[in-house]
GROMACS .gro file of C-alpha atoms in nm:
model
  481
    1UNK     CA    1 -12.636  -4.167   8.343
    2UNK     CA    2 -12.306  -4.188   8.532
    3UNK     CA    3 -12.125  -3.853   8.517
    4UNK     CA    4 -11.757  -3.793   8.572
    5UNK     CA    5 -11.669  -3.465   8.734
    6UNK     CA    6 -11.355  -3.254   8.706
    7UNK     CA    7 -11.333  -2.939   8.914
    8UNK     CA    8 -11.071  -2.666   8.905
    9UNK     CA    9 -11.060  -2.382   9.154
   10UNK     CA   10 -10.821  -2.099   9.076
   11UNK     CA   11 -10.750  -1.731   9.130
   12UNK     CA   12 -10.817  -1.751   9.501
   13UNK     CA   13 -10.729  -1.438   9.691
   14UNK     CA   14 -10.620  -1.623  10.004
   15UNK     CA   15 -10.565  -1.975  10.128
   16UNK     CA   16 -10.633  -2.063  10.489
   17UNK     CA   17 -10.515  -2.383  10.656
   18UNK     CA   18 -10.741  -2.579  10.886
   19UNK     CA   19 -10.590  -2.605  11.232
   20UNK     CA   20 -10.881  -2.729  11.439
   21UNK     CA   21 -10.856  -3.085  11.565
   22UNK     CA   22 -11.230  -3.128  11.613
   23UNK     CA   23 -11.479  -3.083  11.329
   24UNK     CA   24 -11.705  -2.781  11.364
   25UNK     CA   25 -12.051  -2.781  11.212
   26UNK     CA   26 -12.098  -2.477  10.993
   27UNK     CA   27 -12.410  -2.278  11.071
   28UNK     CA   28 -12.669  -2.292  10.792
   29UNK     CA   29 -12.869  -1.973  10.744
   30UNK     CA   30 -13.214  -1.974  10.584
   31UNK     CA   31 -13.258  -1.662  10.370
   32UNK     CA   32 -13.620  -1.723  10.268
   33UNK     CA   33 -13.743  -1.601  10.607
   34UNK     CA   34 -13.790  -1.230  10.671
   35UNK     CA   35 -13.444  -1.227  10.828
   36UNK     CA   36 -13.154  -1.468  10.776
   37UNK     CA   37 -13.201  -1.723  11.054
   38UNK     CA   38 -13.013  -2.037  11.152
   39UNK     CA   39 -13.176  -2.352  11.019
   40UNK     CA   40 -13.185  -2.506  11.367
   41UNK     CA   41 -13.365  -2.196  11.500
   42UNK     CA   42 -13.660  -2.206  11.258
   43UNK     CA   43 -14.001  -2.330  11.368
   44UNK     CA   44 -14.073  -2.478  11.027
   45UNK     CA   45 -14.003  -2.780  10.809
   46UNK     CA   46 -13.712  -2.673  10.585
   47UNK     CA   47 -13.446  -2.860  10.387
   48UNK     CA   48 -13.130  -2.678  10.278
   49UNK     CA   49 -12.877  -2.799  10.020
   50UNK     CA   50 -12.548  -2.609  10.030
   51UNK     CA   51 -12.292  -2.574   9.750
   52UNK     CA   52 -12.098  -2.880   9.867
   53UNK     CA   53 -12.407  -3.102   9.856
   54UNK     CA   54 -12.492  -2.975   9.508
   55UNK     CA   55 -12.139  -3.056   9.389
   56UNK     CA   56 -12.149  -3.403   9.546
   57UNK     CA   57 -12.465  -3.479   9.348
   58UNK     CA   58 -12.309  -3.348   9.024
   59UNK     CA   59 -12.642  -3.169   8.987
   60UNK     CA   60 -12.687  -2.926   8.698
   61UNK     CA   61 -13.061  -2.872   8.755
   62UNK     CA   62 -13.290  -2.850   9.056
   63UNK     CA   63 -13.467  -3.176   8.964
   64UNK     CA   64 -13.147  -3.366   9.048
   65UNK     CA   65 -13.164  -3.245   9.409
   66UNK     CA   66 -13.531  -3.264   9.500
   67UNK     CA   67 -13.539  -3.641   9.546
   68UNK     CA   68 -13.323  -3.579   9.855
   69UNK     CA   69 -13.586  -3.354  10.014
   70UNK     CA   70 -13.856  -3.540  10.214
   71UNK     CA   71 -14.212  -3.514  10.078
   72UNK     CA   72 -14.106  -3.320   9.767
   73UNK     CA   73 -14.152  -3.428   9.406
   74UNK     CA   74 -14.133  -3.276   9.059
   75UNK     CA   75 -14.322  -3.353   8.739
   76UNK     CA   76 -14.368  -3.246   8.378
   77UNK     CA   77 -14.406  -3.420   8.045
   78UNK     CA   78 -14.101  -3.227   7.930
   79UNK     CA   79 -13.721  -3.235   7.924
   80UNK     CA   80 -13.697  -3.082   8.274
   81UNK     CA   81 -13.920  -3.076   8.577
   82UNK     CA   82 -14.141  -2.766   8.554
   83UNK     CA   83 -14.387  -2.830   8.836
   84UNK     CA   84 -14.326  -2.919   9.199
   85UNK     CA   85 -14.532  -3.094   9.464
   86UNK     CA   86 -14.486  -3.066   9.839
   87UNK     CA   87 -14.660  -3.318  10.064
   88UNK     CA   88 -14.865  -3.434   9.766
   89UNK     CA   89 -14.996  -3.087   9.676
   90UNK     CA   90 -14.893  -2.921   9.352
   91UNK     CA   91 -14.943  -2.916   8.976
   92UNK     CA   92 -14.814  -3.191   8.747
   93UNK     CA   93 -14.882  -3.042   8.404
   94UNK     CA   94 -15.031  -2.748   8.215
   95UNK     CA   95 -15.197  -2.739   7.876
   96UNK     CA   96 -15.455  -2.475   7.773
   97UNK     CA   97 -15.594  -2.407   8.119
   98UNK     CA   98 -15.470  -2.115   8.332
   99UNK     CA   99 -15.292  -2.248   8.640
  100UNK     CA  100 -15.246  -2.094   8.984
  101UNK     CA  101 -14.943  -2.280   9.122
  102UNK     CA  102 -14.933  -2.434   9.469
  103UNK     CA  103 -14.553  -2.437   9.505
  104UNK     CA  104 -14.355  -2.121   9.435
  105UNK     CA  105 -14.007  -2.092   9.284
  106UNK     CA  106 -13.779  -1.797   9.367
  107UNK     CA  107 -13.431  -1.745   9.220
  108UNK     CA  108 -13.239  -1.459   9.383
  109UNK     CA  109 -13.570  -1.293   9.465
  110UNK     CA  110 -13.712  -1.329   9.111
  111UNK     CA  111 -14.043  -1.514   9.079
  112UNK     CA  112 -14.007  -1.802   8.832
  113UNK     CA  113 -14.308  -1.994   8.962
  114UNK     CA  114 -14.433  -2.236   8.695
  115UNK     CA  115 -14.112  -2.197   8.490
  116UNK     CA  116 -13.906  -2.478   8.643
  117UNK     CA  117 -13.687  -2.521   8.335
  118UNK     CA  118 -13.487  -2.216   8.444
  119UNK     CA  119 -13.384  -2.373   8.777
  120UNK     CA  120 -13.018  -2.437   8.699
  121UNK     CA  121 -12.771  -2.498   8.982
  122UNK     CA  122 -12.533  -2.242   8.829
  123UNK     CA  123 -12.309  -2.090   9.100
  124UNK     CA  124 -12.561  -2.153   9.377
  125UNK     CA  125 -12.480  -2.092   9.740
  126UNK     CA  126 -12.776  -2.298   9.855
  127UNK     CA  127 -13.123  -2.430   9.778
  128UNK     CA  128 -13.396  -2.392  10.040
  129UNK     CA  129 -13.712  -2.604  10.037
  130UNK     CA  130 -13.989  -2.477  10.266
  131UNK     CA  131 -14.270  -2.725  10.332
  132UNK     CA  132 -14.620  -2.623  10.432
  133UNK     CA  133 -14.833  -2.311  10.370
  134UNK     CA  134 -14.627  -1.991  10.349
  135UNK     CA  135 -14.922  -1.759  10.404
  136UNK     CA  136 -14.725  -1.483  10.576
  137UNK     CA  137 -14.406  -1.498  10.370
  138UNK     CA  138 -14.520  -1.552  10.012
  139UNK     CA  139 -14.898  -1.562   9.989
  140UNK     CA  140 -15.096  -1.685   9.691
  141UNK     CA  141 -14.840  -1.902   9.509
  142UNK     CA  142 -14.714  -2.091   9.815
  143UNK     CA  143 -15.011  -2.295   9.937
  144UNK     CA  144 -14.799  -2.611   9.973
  145UNK     CA  145 -14.451  -2.464  10.000
  146UNK     CA  146 -14.175  -2.262   9.842
  147UNK     CA  147 -13.839  -2.341   9.678
  148UNK     CA  148 -13.577  -2.068   9.707
  149UNK     CA  149 -13.251  -2.069   9.505
  150UNK     CA  150 -12.975  -1.838   9.630
  151UNK     CA  151 -12.660  -1.770   9.426
  152UNK     CA  152 -12.310  -1.677   9.545
  153UNK     CA  153 -12.269  -1.309   9.631
  154UNK     CA  154 -12.001  -1.073   9.499
  155UNK     CA  155 -11.718  -1.005   9.743
  156UNK     CA  156 -11.418  -0.777   9.770
  157UNK     CA  157 -11.191  -1.083   9.735
  158UNK     CA  158 -11.095  -1.187   9.383
  159UNK     CA  159 -11.227  -1.540   9.320
  160UNK     CA  160 -11.266  -1.780   9.031
  161UNK     CA  161 -11.358  -2.140   8.965
  162UNK     CA  162 -11.434  -2.372   8.674
  163UNK     CA  163 -11.595  -2.713   8.645
  164UNK     CA  164 -11.615  -2.975   8.371
  165UNK     CA  165 -11.867  -3.258   8.397
  166UNK     CA  166 -11.850  -3.547   8.147
  167UNK     CA  167 -12.073  -3.852   8.119
  168UNK     CA  168 -12.225  -4.106   7.888
  169UNK     CA  169 -12.491  -4.008   7.635
  170UNK     CA  170 -12.241  -3.742   7.521
  171UNK     CA  171 -12.296  -3.537   7.835
  172UNK     CA  172 -12.080  -3.225   7.852
  173UNK     CA  173 -12.144  -2.967   8.122
  174UNK     CA  174 -11.909  -2.672   8.155
  175UNK     CA  175 -11.943  -2.398   8.414
  176UNK     CA  176 -11.726  -2.113   8.534
  177UNK     CA  177 -11.759  -1.828   8.781
  178UNK     CA  178 -11.540  -1.532   8.868
  179UNK     CA  179 -11.573  -1.218   9.072
  180UNK     CA  180 -11.395  -0.952   9.266
  181UNK     CA  181 -11.373  -0.580   9.341
  182UNK     CA  182 -11.444  -0.295   9.102
  183UNK     CA  183 -11.318  -0.026   9.331
  184UNK     CA  184 -11.348   0.016   9.703
  185UNK     CA  185 -11.727  -0.011   9.732
  186UNK     CA  186 -11.827  -0.206   9.420
  187UNK     CA  187 -11.800  -0.583   9.365
  188UNK     CA  188 -11.898  -0.809   9.074
  189UNK     CA  189 -11.955  -1.176   9.000
  190UNK     CA  190 -12.028  -1.347   8.666
  191UNK     CA  191 -12.115  -1.715   8.616
  192UNK     CA  192 -12.178  -1.915   8.297
  193UNK     CA  193 -12.300  -2.271   8.251
  194UNK     CA  194 -12.352  -2.482   7.937
  195UNK     CA  195 -12.518  -2.826   7.945
  196UNK     CA  196 -12.536  -3.056   7.644
  197UNK     CA  197 -12.640  -3.419   7.610
  198UNK     CA  198 -12.803  -3.653   7.358
  199UNK     CA  199 -13.058  -3.752   7.623
  200UNK     CA  200 -13.190  -4.092   7.722
  201UNK     CA  201 -13.393  -4.165   7.407
  202UNK     CA  202 -13.292  -4.262   7.053
  203UNK     CA  203 -13.536  -4.210   6.766
  204UNK     CA  204 -13.506  -4.522   6.549
  205UNK     CA  205 -13.736  -4.386   6.278
  206UNK     CA  206 -13.538  -4.064   6.223
  207UNK     CA  207 -13.205  -4.217   6.317
  208UNK     CA  208 -13.097  -3.939   6.553
  209UNK     CA  209 -13.122  -3.813   6.910
  210UNK     CA  210 -13.447  -3.618   6.949
  211UNK     CA  211 -13.462  -3.588   7.329
  212UNK     CA  212 -13.142  -3.387   7.355
  213UNK     CA  213 -13.041  -3.125   7.612
  214UNK     CA  214 -12.891  -2.792   7.506
  215UNK     CA  215 -12.895  -2.529   7.782
  216UNK     CA  216 -12.709  -2.204   7.847
  217UNK     CA  217 -12.733  -1.999   8.167
  218UNK     CA  218 -12.558  -1.671   8.248
  219UNK     CA  219 -12.580  -1.481   8.577
  220UNK     CA  220 -12.430  -1.141   8.659
  221UNK     CA  221 -12.436  -0.982   9.004
  222UNK     CA  222 -12.320  -0.638   9.117
  223UNK     CA  223 -12.304  -0.514   9.474
  224UNK     CA  224 -12.256  -0.146   9.552
  225UNK     CA  225 -12.200  -0.020   9.904
  226UNK     CA  226 -12.315   0.332   9.825
  227UNK     CA  227 -12.267   0.452  10.183
  228UNK     CA  228 -12.247   0.317  10.534
  229UNK     CA  229 -12.627   0.310  10.539
  230UNK     CA  230 -12.715   0.216  10.179
  231UNK     CA  231 -12.642  -0.111   9.998
  232UNK     CA  232 -12.763  -0.210   9.648
  233UNK     CA  233 -12.751  -0.555   9.487
  234UNK     CA  234 -12.833  -0.607   9.117
  235UNK     CA  235 -12.885  -0.954   8.963
  236UNK     CA  236 -12.936  -1.038   8.594
  237UNK     CA  237 -13.017  -1.397   8.496
  238UNK     CA  238 -13.030  -1.508   8.130
  239UNK     CA  239 -13.148  -1.854   8.023
  240UNK     CA  240 -13.157  -2.010   7.676
  241UNK     CA  241 -13.292  -2.366   7.661
  242UNK     CA  242 -13.320  -2.549   7.328
  243UNK     CA  243 -13.408  -2.902   7.440
  244UNK     CA  244 -13.586  -3.170   7.246
  245UNK     CA  245 -13.887  -3.360   7.375
  246UNK     CA  246 -13.946  -3.709   7.240
  247UNK     CA  247 -13.983  -3.933   7.541
  248UNK     CA  248 -14.266  -4.185   7.496
  249UNK     CA  249 -14.162  -4.535   7.392
  250UNK     CA  250 -14.425  -4.767   7.246
  251UNK     CA  251 -14.250  -5.081   7.375
  252UNK     CA  252 -14.119  -4.942   7.706
  253UNK     CA  253 -13.760  -4.913   7.588
  254UNK     CA  254 -13.538  -4.609   7.542
  255UNK     CA  255 -13.625  -4.587   7.174
  256UNK     CA  256 -13.895  -4.380   7.004
  257UNK     CA  257 -14.061  -4.386   6.662
  258UNK     CA  258 -14.198  -4.031   6.634
  259UNK     CA  259 -14.192  -3.867   6.292
  260UNK     CA  260 -14.262  -3.520   6.444
  261UNK     CA  261 -14.046  -3.497   6.758
  262UNK     CA  262 -14.131  -3.214   6.994
  263UNK     CA  263 -13.940  -2.930   7.154
  264UNK     CA  264 -13.897  -2.788   7.501
  265UNK     CA  265 -13.759  -2.437   7.452
  266UNK     CA  266 -13.725  -2.149   7.692
  267UNK     CA  267 -13.578  -1.801   7.666
  268UNK     CA  268 -13.595  -1.591   7.980
  269UNK     CA  269 -13.453  -1.275   8.131
  270UNK     CA  270 -13.471  -1.207   8.502
  271UNK     CA  271 -13.378  -0.880   8.676
  272UNK     CA  272 -13.371  -0.808   9.048
  273UNK     CA  273 -13.262  -0.497   9.237
  274UNK     CA  274 -13.244  -0.526   9.614
  275UNK     CA  275 -13.185  -0.216   9.823
  276UNK     CA  276 -13.114  -0.200  10.197
  277UNK     CA  277 -13.124   0.119  10.404
  278UNK     CA  278 -12.995   0.111  10.761
  279UNK     CA  279 -13.209   0.346  10.968
  280UNK     CA  280 -13.195   0.487  11.318
  281UNK     CA  281 -13.263   0.250  11.606
  282UNK     CA  282 -13.125  -0.051  11.422
  283UNK     CA  283 -13.418  -0.061  11.183
  284UNK     CA  284 -13.373  -0.165  10.819
  285UNK     CA  285 -13.579  -0.073  10.515
  286UNK     CA  286 -13.555  -0.326  10.230
  287UNK     CA  287 -13.694  -0.297   9.878
  288UNK     CA  288 -13.684  -0.576   9.620
  289UNK     CA  289 -13.789  -0.487   9.266
  290UNK     CA  290 -13.790  -0.777   9.019
  291UNK     CA  291 -13.898  -0.848   8.663
  292UNK     CA  292 -13.916  -1.176   8.470
  293UNK     CA  293 -13.981  -1.211   8.097
  294UNK     CA  294 -14.002  -1.571   7.972
  295UNK     CA  295 -14.105  -1.718   7.636
  296UNK     CA  296 -14.142  -2.093   7.595
  297UNK     CA  297 -14.234  -2.351   7.332
  298UNK     CA  298 -14.356  -2.694   7.439
  299UNK     CA  299 -14.458  -2.944   7.171
  300UNK     CA  300 -14.481  -3.317   7.112
  301UNK     CA  301 -14.584  -3.582   6.862
  302UNK     CA  302 -14.921  -3.678   7.007
  303UNK     CA  303 -14.935  -4.022   6.844
  304UNK     CA  304 -14.566  -4.095   6.920
  305UNK     CA  305 -14.534  -4.286   6.591
  306UNK     CA  306 -14.498  -4.234   6.216
  307UNK     CA  307 -14.736  -4.256   5.925
  308UNK     CA  308 -14.733  -4.609   5.787
  309UNK     CA  309 -14.617  -4.774   6.107
  310UNK     CA  310 -14.873  -5.051   6.049
  311UNK     CA  311 -14.929  -5.196   5.702
  312UNK     CA  312 -15.095  -5.506   5.567
  313UNK     CA  313 -15.410  -5.696   5.663
  314UNK     CA  314 -15.425  -5.603   6.034
  315UNK     CA  315 -15.437  -5.236   5.939
  316UNK     CA  316 -15.644  -5.262   5.619
  317UNK     CA  317 -15.904  -4.985   5.619
  318UNK     CA  318 -16.129  -5.192   5.390
  319UNK     CA  319 -16.135  -5.466   5.654
  320UNK     CA  320 -16.233  -5.235   5.939
  321UNK     CA  321 -16.431  -4.979   5.746
  322UNK     CA  322 -16.218  -4.688   5.869
  323UNK     CA  323 -15.856  -4.574   5.894
  324UNK     CA  324 -15.756  -4.674   6.246
  325UNK     CA  325 -15.433  -4.474   6.251
  326UNK     CA  326 -15.393  -4.101   6.298
  327UNK     CA  327 -15.108  -3.852   6.303
  328UNK     CA  328 -15.117  -3.535   6.511
  329UNK     CA  329 -14.889  -3.272   6.662
  330UNK     CA  330 -14.953  -3.044   6.960
  331UNK     CA  331 -14.760  -2.721   7.029
  332UNK     CA  332 -14.795  -2.461   7.307
  333UNK     CA  333 -14.623  -2.123   7.277
  334UNK     CA  334 -14.633  -1.923   7.600
  335UNK     CA  335 -14.532  -1.579   7.716
  336UNK     CA  336 -14.496  -1.498   8.085
  337UNK     CA  337 -14.409  -1.155   8.221
  338UNK     CA  338 -14.429  -1.056   8.586
  339UNK     CA  339 -14.310  -0.755   8.781
  340UNK     CA  340 -14.305  -0.745   9.161
  341UNK     CA  341 -14.216  -0.501   9.437
  342UNK     CA  342 -14.161  -0.617   9.796
  343UNK     CA  343 -14.109  -0.332  10.044
  344UNK     CA  344 -14.051  -0.415  10.411
  345UNK     CA  345 -13.942  -0.245  10.733
  346UNK     CA  346 -13.761  -0.457  10.991
  347UNK     CA  347 -13.694  -0.373  11.354
  348UNK     CA  348 -13.354  -0.407  11.515
  349UNK     CA  349 -13.261  -0.622  11.812
  350UNK     CA  350 -13.132  -0.975  11.865
  351UNK     CA  351 -13.324  -1.301  11.890
  352UNK     CA  352 -13.391  -1.245  12.263
  353UNK     CA  353 -13.569  -0.914  12.210
  354UNK     CA  354 -13.907  -0.838  12.059
  355UNK     CA  355 -13.869  -0.809  11.683
  356UNK     CA  356 -14.117  -0.718  11.413
  357UNK     CA  357 -14.147  -0.676  11.038
  358UNK     CA  358 -14.411  -0.505  10.827
  359UNK     CA  359 -14.433  -0.499  10.449
  360UNK     CA  360 -14.614  -0.417  10.127
  361UNK     CA  361 -14.615  -0.649   9.825
  362UNK     CA  362 -14.730  -0.564   9.471
  363UNK     CA  363 -14.723  -0.794   9.168
  364UNK     CA  364 -14.847  -0.774   8.809
  365UNK     CA  365 -14.839  -1.072   8.573
  366UNK     CA  366 -14.943  -1.132   8.211
  367UNK     CA  367 -14.956  -1.479   8.057
  368UNK     CA  368 -15.032  -1.546   7.690
  369UNK     CA  369 -15.083  -1.877   7.511
  370UNK     CA  370 -15.107  -1.990   7.151
  371UNK     CA  371 -15.188  -2.356   7.089
  372UNK     CA  372 -15.153  -2.517   6.746
  373UNK     CA  373 -15.316  -2.861   6.724
  374UNK     CA  374 -15.352  -3.078   6.416
  375UNK     CA  375 -15.724  -3.149   6.452
  376UNK     CA  376 -15.830  -2.802   6.570
  377UNK     CA  377 -16.007  -2.570   6.326
  378UNK     CA  378 -15.759  -2.296   6.414
  379UNK     CA  379 -15.508  -2.192   6.676
  380UNK     CA  380 -15.630  -2.145   7.032
  381UNK     CA  381 -15.520  -1.813   7.185
  382UNK     CA  382 -15.571  -1.690   7.542
  383UNK     CA  383 -15.454  -1.421   7.782
  384UNK     CA  384 -15.453  -1.437   8.162
  385UNK     CA  385 -15.366  -1.123   8.362
  386UNK     CA  386 -15.340  -1.106   8.740
  387UNK     CA  387 -15.253  -0.834   8.989
  388UNK     CA  388 -15.177  -0.892   9.357
  389UNK     CA  389 -15.149  -0.646   9.644
  390UNK     CA  390 -15.067  -0.756   9.997
  391UNK     CA  391 -14.994  -0.618  10.343
  392UNK     CA  392 -14.810  -0.842  10.586
  393UNK     CA  393 -14.647  -0.838  10.926
  394UNK     CA  394 -14.484  -1.065  11.181
  395UNK     CA  395 -14.406  -1.028  11.550
  396UNK     CA  396 -14.154  -1.239  11.745
  397UNK     CA  397 -14.189  -1.206  12.123
  398UNK     CA  398 -13.970  -1.377  12.388
  399UNK     CA  399 -14.210  -1.495  12.658
  400UNK     CA  400 -13.945  -1.620  12.899
  401UNK     CA  401 -13.583  -1.729  12.895
  402UNK     CA  402 -13.656  -2.034  12.678
  403UNK     CA  403 -13.992  -1.953  12.521
  404UNK     CA  404 -14.068  -1.749  12.208
  405UNK     CA  405 -14.400  -1.680  12.037
  406UNK     CA  406 -14.439  -1.579  11.673
  407UNK     CA  407 -14.751  -1.432  11.514
  408UNK     CA  408 -14.768  -1.353  11.142
  409UNK     CA  409 -15.053  -1.221  10.928
  410UNK     CA  410 -15.098  -1.143  10.559
  411UNK     CA  411 -15.391  -0.985  10.375
  412UNK     CA  412 -15.387  -1.012   9.999
  413UNK     CA  413 -15.617  -0.891   9.723
  414UNK     CA  414 -15.603  -1.055   9.383
  415UNK     CA  415 -15.769  -0.936   9.061
  416UNK     CA  416 -15.768  -1.138   8.740
  417UNK     CA  417 -15.888  -1.114   8.382
  418UNK     CA  418 -15.910  -1.399   8.132
  419UNK     CA  419 -16.004  -1.412   7.765
  420UNK     CA  420 -15.965  -1.657   7.477
  421UNK     CA  421 -16.087  -1.699   7.120
  422UNK     CA  422 -16.280  -2.020   7.186
  423UNK     CA  423 -16.522  -1.986   7.479
  424UNK     CA  424 -16.729  -1.706   7.326
  425UNK     CA  425 -16.759  -1.542   7.668
  426UNK     CA  426 -16.540  -1.243   7.595
  427UNK     CA  427 -16.346  -1.100   7.887
  428UNK     CA  428 -16.401  -1.266   8.226
  429UNK     CA  429 -16.279  -1.110   8.548
  430UNK     CA  430 -16.304  -1.144   8.924
  431UNK     CA  431 -16.134  -1.037   9.245
  432UNK     CA  432 -16.066  -1.220   9.570
  433UNK     CA  433 -15.942  -1.132   9.918
  434UNK     CA  434 -15.738  -1.372  10.131
  435UNK     CA  435 -15.617  -1.392  10.487
  436UNK     CA  436 -15.319  -1.608  10.576
  437UNK     CA  437 -15.059  -1.633  10.847
  438UNK     CA  438 -14.920  -1.842  11.125
  439UNK     CA  439 -14.886  -1.875  11.502
  440UNK     CA  440 -14.586  -2.059  11.645
  441UNK     CA  441 -14.461  -2.138  11.994
  442UNK     CA  442 -14.097  -2.238  12.051
  443UNK     CA  443 -13.911  -2.386  12.348
  444UNK     CA  444 -13.531  -2.420  12.367
  445UNK     CA  445 -13.395  -2.696  12.596
  446UNK     CA  446 -13.069  -2.699  12.794
  447UNK     CA  447 -12.897  -2.914  12.531
  448UNK     CA  448 -12.995  -2.680  12.247
  449UNK     CA  449 -13.293  -2.869  12.105
  450UNK     CA  450 -13.580  -2.660  11.970
  451UNK     CA  451 -13.933  -2.784  12.032
  452UNK     CA  452 -14.209  -2.604  11.846
  453UNK     CA  453 -14.577  -2.610  11.766
  454UNK     CA  454 -14.718  -2.433  11.461
  455UNK     CA  455 -15.056  -2.341  11.316
  456UNK     CA  456 -15.045  -2.182  10.970
  457UNK     CA  457 -15.286  -2.093  10.692
  458UNK     CA  458 -15.210  -2.059  10.324
  459UNK     CA  459 -15.437  -1.986  10.031
  460UNK     CA  460 -15.474  -2.076   9.666
  461UNK     CA  461 -15.677  -1.860   9.426
  462UNK     CA  462 -15.986  -2.004   9.262
  463UNK     CA  463 -15.996  -2.127   8.904
  464UNK     CA  464 -16.155  -2.005   8.583
  465UNK     CA  465 -16.286  -2.310   8.395
  466UNK     CA  466 -16.524  -2.433   8.665
  467UNK     CA  467 -16.533  -2.117   8.880
  468UNK     CA  468 -16.363  -2.308   9.160
  469UNK     CA  469 -16.362  -2.121   9.488
  470UNK     CA  470 -16.039  -2.029   9.661
  471UNK     CA  471 -15.882  -2.292   9.887
  472UNK     CA  472 -15.788  -2.191  10.242
  473UNK     CA  473 -15.621  -2.489  10.411
  474UNK     CA  474 -15.498  -2.482  10.769
  475UNK     CA  475 -15.188  -2.668  10.888
  476UNK     CA  476 -15.114  -2.782  11.242
  477UNK     CA  477 -14.758  -2.906  11.292
  478UNK     CA  478 -14.510  -2.984  11.565
  479UNK     CA  479 -14.142  -3.065  11.550
  480UNK     CA  480 -13.803  -3.089  11.716
  481UNK     CA  481 -13.466  -2.971  11.585
   0.00000   0.00000   0.00000
C-alpha cells in the first residue's frame, strides 16, 4: 500500500524562526525509566521513535513502526499485530489458553499488555522500545522487554493540527488534535483518529472486501496545576475497532474464498490519573492510578473455503467412502479488565549526586473467555484472575567523576485463580514470589561516549495447562552510546 499524506497545522500560538547556522541535535528523553533521562545517558538497549519519525512513516498503528526497531517483531493471525517479540522472546498467538505475556505494552501509563490492537499512533509524542528484562521497572509482564507509548501533553499554548492520509485500497485516515488553556492552571488536549480501508484481500466468493479496516480512536487529556507543589494529569483513551479478518488465500494470492469471514473487533476504555507532589528536600511523590476495560471478538472461517468448493468425481463421497470436506467457524469473545496503582517516592538531586527511588505496585486483573466452535458440543467458557503486589527500589551512586553504579531490586507476589467449564477440575489457584532487578556500571569518556555493563534479571509467571514453573532468566549485556 502506497499512502499519500496531506498535513495541515493551524491555530499555532506562536511561530519561531530558526536562526542557528549549525544543526543542533534535540535531546531525546526516555520516560519509561523512573525519571525522564536522556537516551544517550541510559545504560540499556532502547529505541525511541519521535513524532517526526512517526509522521515520516505515515504510520497509523504501532505495527508500522516496529520493523525499524532492532530485534523486535510483532505477530497475530488478526487484522493488527496483537503480540510482540523482543530478541525472539514473546507470544505469537492466543486461543483458549491463559497467557502471561513476555512483552508489555503501556499507553500513557495504562497497561494494555496483550491488547495490541489498541496501539494507534494517535497524537503520539514518542514510542519507546525497551529491550531486555525489565525486572526492576515493570516486573512480571516484561520478561523480554517493554513498549511504551507517550502522547502529547496539554500546554498553556493554544495548538491545533489536522492530517489526511489517502492511499490505494480505499485507504482514508483522518486525524486531528487541539488543545490549550482552560484558565490559568488548567490545560486540555483532545485528539481523534479514524482509519478506514478495504484491506489487502478480496473475497471472490462473496464478492466484497472482508478484510477491511474500520478504526476510531479518541484521546482526552487534562492537566491541572492545583498548586506549586501539586500537579494532576488525567488521560482518557477510547478505542472502537470493527475490522474484518479473512486473510488466508488457498492459492497464495490476495483473494479468499471464505463463506464465513471472521471479525477482529475491539472496544476499550482506558483511564489514567497521575499525581505529582513536590516535597521538602527536592523529593517527589508520584501516584499513577489506571484502569483498562477491553472487550474483543476474534473469529475466522477455519476451513477458509465455502461449501461445495469441490464437486464431481474427485470429491465424490461414494468414491472415497466419506465426505472429505468440512465447514467450521471459530470465534473467541474476550473480556479484559485491569486496575493498577503505582506509588513511588523519588529523591532530589542531579545526575552527579546519589539518587534513589522506592515504590509500591498493586494490580488486579480479570480475564474472561467464551469460545464458540462448530464441532464443539457447547461453548467453552473460562475465567482467569490475577493479583500482583510488588515493592521495588533503585539506587544510582556516582563512584567517581566519570563512573556511576546503579542497583535495582524488585520483589513481587502474584496470586492467580483459573476455572473453566471443560476441565472438570473446578477452581485452580496458586501463588508465586519473584525477585528481579539489575546492576549496571557506567563510564563517561572525554568525548561524551557512555560505556556500560549490565546484569539484569526478569521473570515470567508459570503456566496453568502444564503447571509450568516460573522462568527467571538472567541477562548480561554491555554497550556504548
